[in-house]
Short mmCIF file of C-alpha atoms in Angstrom, two decimals:
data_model
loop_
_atom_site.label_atom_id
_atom_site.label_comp_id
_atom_site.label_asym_id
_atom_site.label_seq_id
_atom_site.Cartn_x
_atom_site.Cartn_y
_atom_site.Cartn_z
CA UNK A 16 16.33 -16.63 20.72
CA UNK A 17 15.74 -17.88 17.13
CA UNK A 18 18.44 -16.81 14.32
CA UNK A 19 17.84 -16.89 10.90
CA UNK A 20 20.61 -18.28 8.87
CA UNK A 21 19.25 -18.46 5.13
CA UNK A 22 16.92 -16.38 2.98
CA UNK A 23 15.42 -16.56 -0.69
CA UNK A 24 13.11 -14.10 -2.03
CA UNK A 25 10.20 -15.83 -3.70
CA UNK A 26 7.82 -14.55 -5.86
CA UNK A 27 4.69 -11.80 -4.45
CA UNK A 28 6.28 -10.60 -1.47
CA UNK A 29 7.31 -13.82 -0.35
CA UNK A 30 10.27 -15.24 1.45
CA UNK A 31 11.57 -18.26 2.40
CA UNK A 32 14.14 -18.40 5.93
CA UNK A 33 15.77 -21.31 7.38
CA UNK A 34 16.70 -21.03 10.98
CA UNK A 35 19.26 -21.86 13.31
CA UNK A 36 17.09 -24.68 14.84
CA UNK A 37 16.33 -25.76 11.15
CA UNK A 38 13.17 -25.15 11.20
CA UNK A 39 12.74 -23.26 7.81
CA UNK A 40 8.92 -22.04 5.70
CA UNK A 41 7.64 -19.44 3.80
CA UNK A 42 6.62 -16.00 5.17
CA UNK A 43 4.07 -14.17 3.01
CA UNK A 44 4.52 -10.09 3.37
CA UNK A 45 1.83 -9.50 0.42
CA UNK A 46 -0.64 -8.58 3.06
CA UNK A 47 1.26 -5.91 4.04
CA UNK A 48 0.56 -2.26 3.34
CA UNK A 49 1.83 -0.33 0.90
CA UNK A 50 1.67 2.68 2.97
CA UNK A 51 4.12 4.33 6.09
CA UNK A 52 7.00 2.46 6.40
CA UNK A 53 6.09 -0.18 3.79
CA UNK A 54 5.95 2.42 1.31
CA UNK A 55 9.50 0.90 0.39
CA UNK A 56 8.10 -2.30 -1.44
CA UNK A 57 5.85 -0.06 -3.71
CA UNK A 58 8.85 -0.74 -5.84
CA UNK A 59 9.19 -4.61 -6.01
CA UNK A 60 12.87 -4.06 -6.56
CA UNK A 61 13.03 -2.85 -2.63
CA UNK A 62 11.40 -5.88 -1.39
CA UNK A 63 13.90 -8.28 -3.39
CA UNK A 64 16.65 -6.73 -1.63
CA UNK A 65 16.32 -8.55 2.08
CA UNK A 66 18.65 -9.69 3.92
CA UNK A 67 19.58 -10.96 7.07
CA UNK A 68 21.02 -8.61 9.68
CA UNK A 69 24.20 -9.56 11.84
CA UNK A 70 21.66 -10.28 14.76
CA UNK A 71 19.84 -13.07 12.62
CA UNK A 72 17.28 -10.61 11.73
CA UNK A 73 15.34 -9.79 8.44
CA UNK A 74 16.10 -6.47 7.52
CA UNK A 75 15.46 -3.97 3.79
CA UNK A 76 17.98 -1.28 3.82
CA UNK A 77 18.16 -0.78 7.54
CA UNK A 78 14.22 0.73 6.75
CA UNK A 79 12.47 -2.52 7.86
CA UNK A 80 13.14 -5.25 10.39
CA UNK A 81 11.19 -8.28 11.40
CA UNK A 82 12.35 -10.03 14.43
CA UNK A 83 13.47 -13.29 13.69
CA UNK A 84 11.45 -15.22 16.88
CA UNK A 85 8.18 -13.53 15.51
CA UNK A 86 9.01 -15.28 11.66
CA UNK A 87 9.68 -18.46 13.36
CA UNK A 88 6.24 -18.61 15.00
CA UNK A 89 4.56 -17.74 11.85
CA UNK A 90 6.75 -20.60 9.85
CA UNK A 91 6.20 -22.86 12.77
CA UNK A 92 2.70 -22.35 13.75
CA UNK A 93 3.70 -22.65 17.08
CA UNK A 94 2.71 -20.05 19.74
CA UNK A 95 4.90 -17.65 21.93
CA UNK A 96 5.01 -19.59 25.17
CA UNK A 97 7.32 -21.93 23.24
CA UNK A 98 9.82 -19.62 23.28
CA UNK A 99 9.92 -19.09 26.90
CA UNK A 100 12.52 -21.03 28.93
CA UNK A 101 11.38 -23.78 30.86
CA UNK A 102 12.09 -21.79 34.50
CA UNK A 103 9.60 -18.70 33.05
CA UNK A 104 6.87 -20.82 31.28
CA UNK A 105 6.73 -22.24 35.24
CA UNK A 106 6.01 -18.75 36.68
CA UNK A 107 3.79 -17.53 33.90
#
């Protein structure tokens, strides 16, 4: 299970995470609605205040949580089986 261990808030809904593999990229959230429970960034202010949860997750005021594996494949480009251990990527 990945961990993230750093975070900076970039400009446009942007973030930048280093993990606990130290792998570390950008994560663009500027696609993201505005609407439900995204309605927190209307105010940019929300969206600077990020932060990583005691879990290694991103979390905004305990409103909105992204789970740290699924960040990791999107900095990494790699895809989900990756994450498997070796003894379940054999039985998949």
């Amino acid at each position: 299970m990945k961990k993230i261990t750093s975070l900076k808030i970039l400009e446009n809904f942007r973030v930048w995470l280093r993990f606990n593999d130290g792998a570390e990229g950008e994560v663009d959230f500027s696609s993201k609605p505005r609407t439900g429970v995204f309605v927190f960034w209307n105010d940019y202010e929300n969206f600077r205040k990020a932060r990583i949860s005691d879990c290694g997750e991103l979390i905004w005021n305990d409103q909105i949580d992204f789970c740290a594996d699924s960040l990791w494949l999107q900095v990494t480009g790699q895809k989900p089986e990756v994450l498997l251990e070796p003894n379940q990527l054999a039985h998949a």
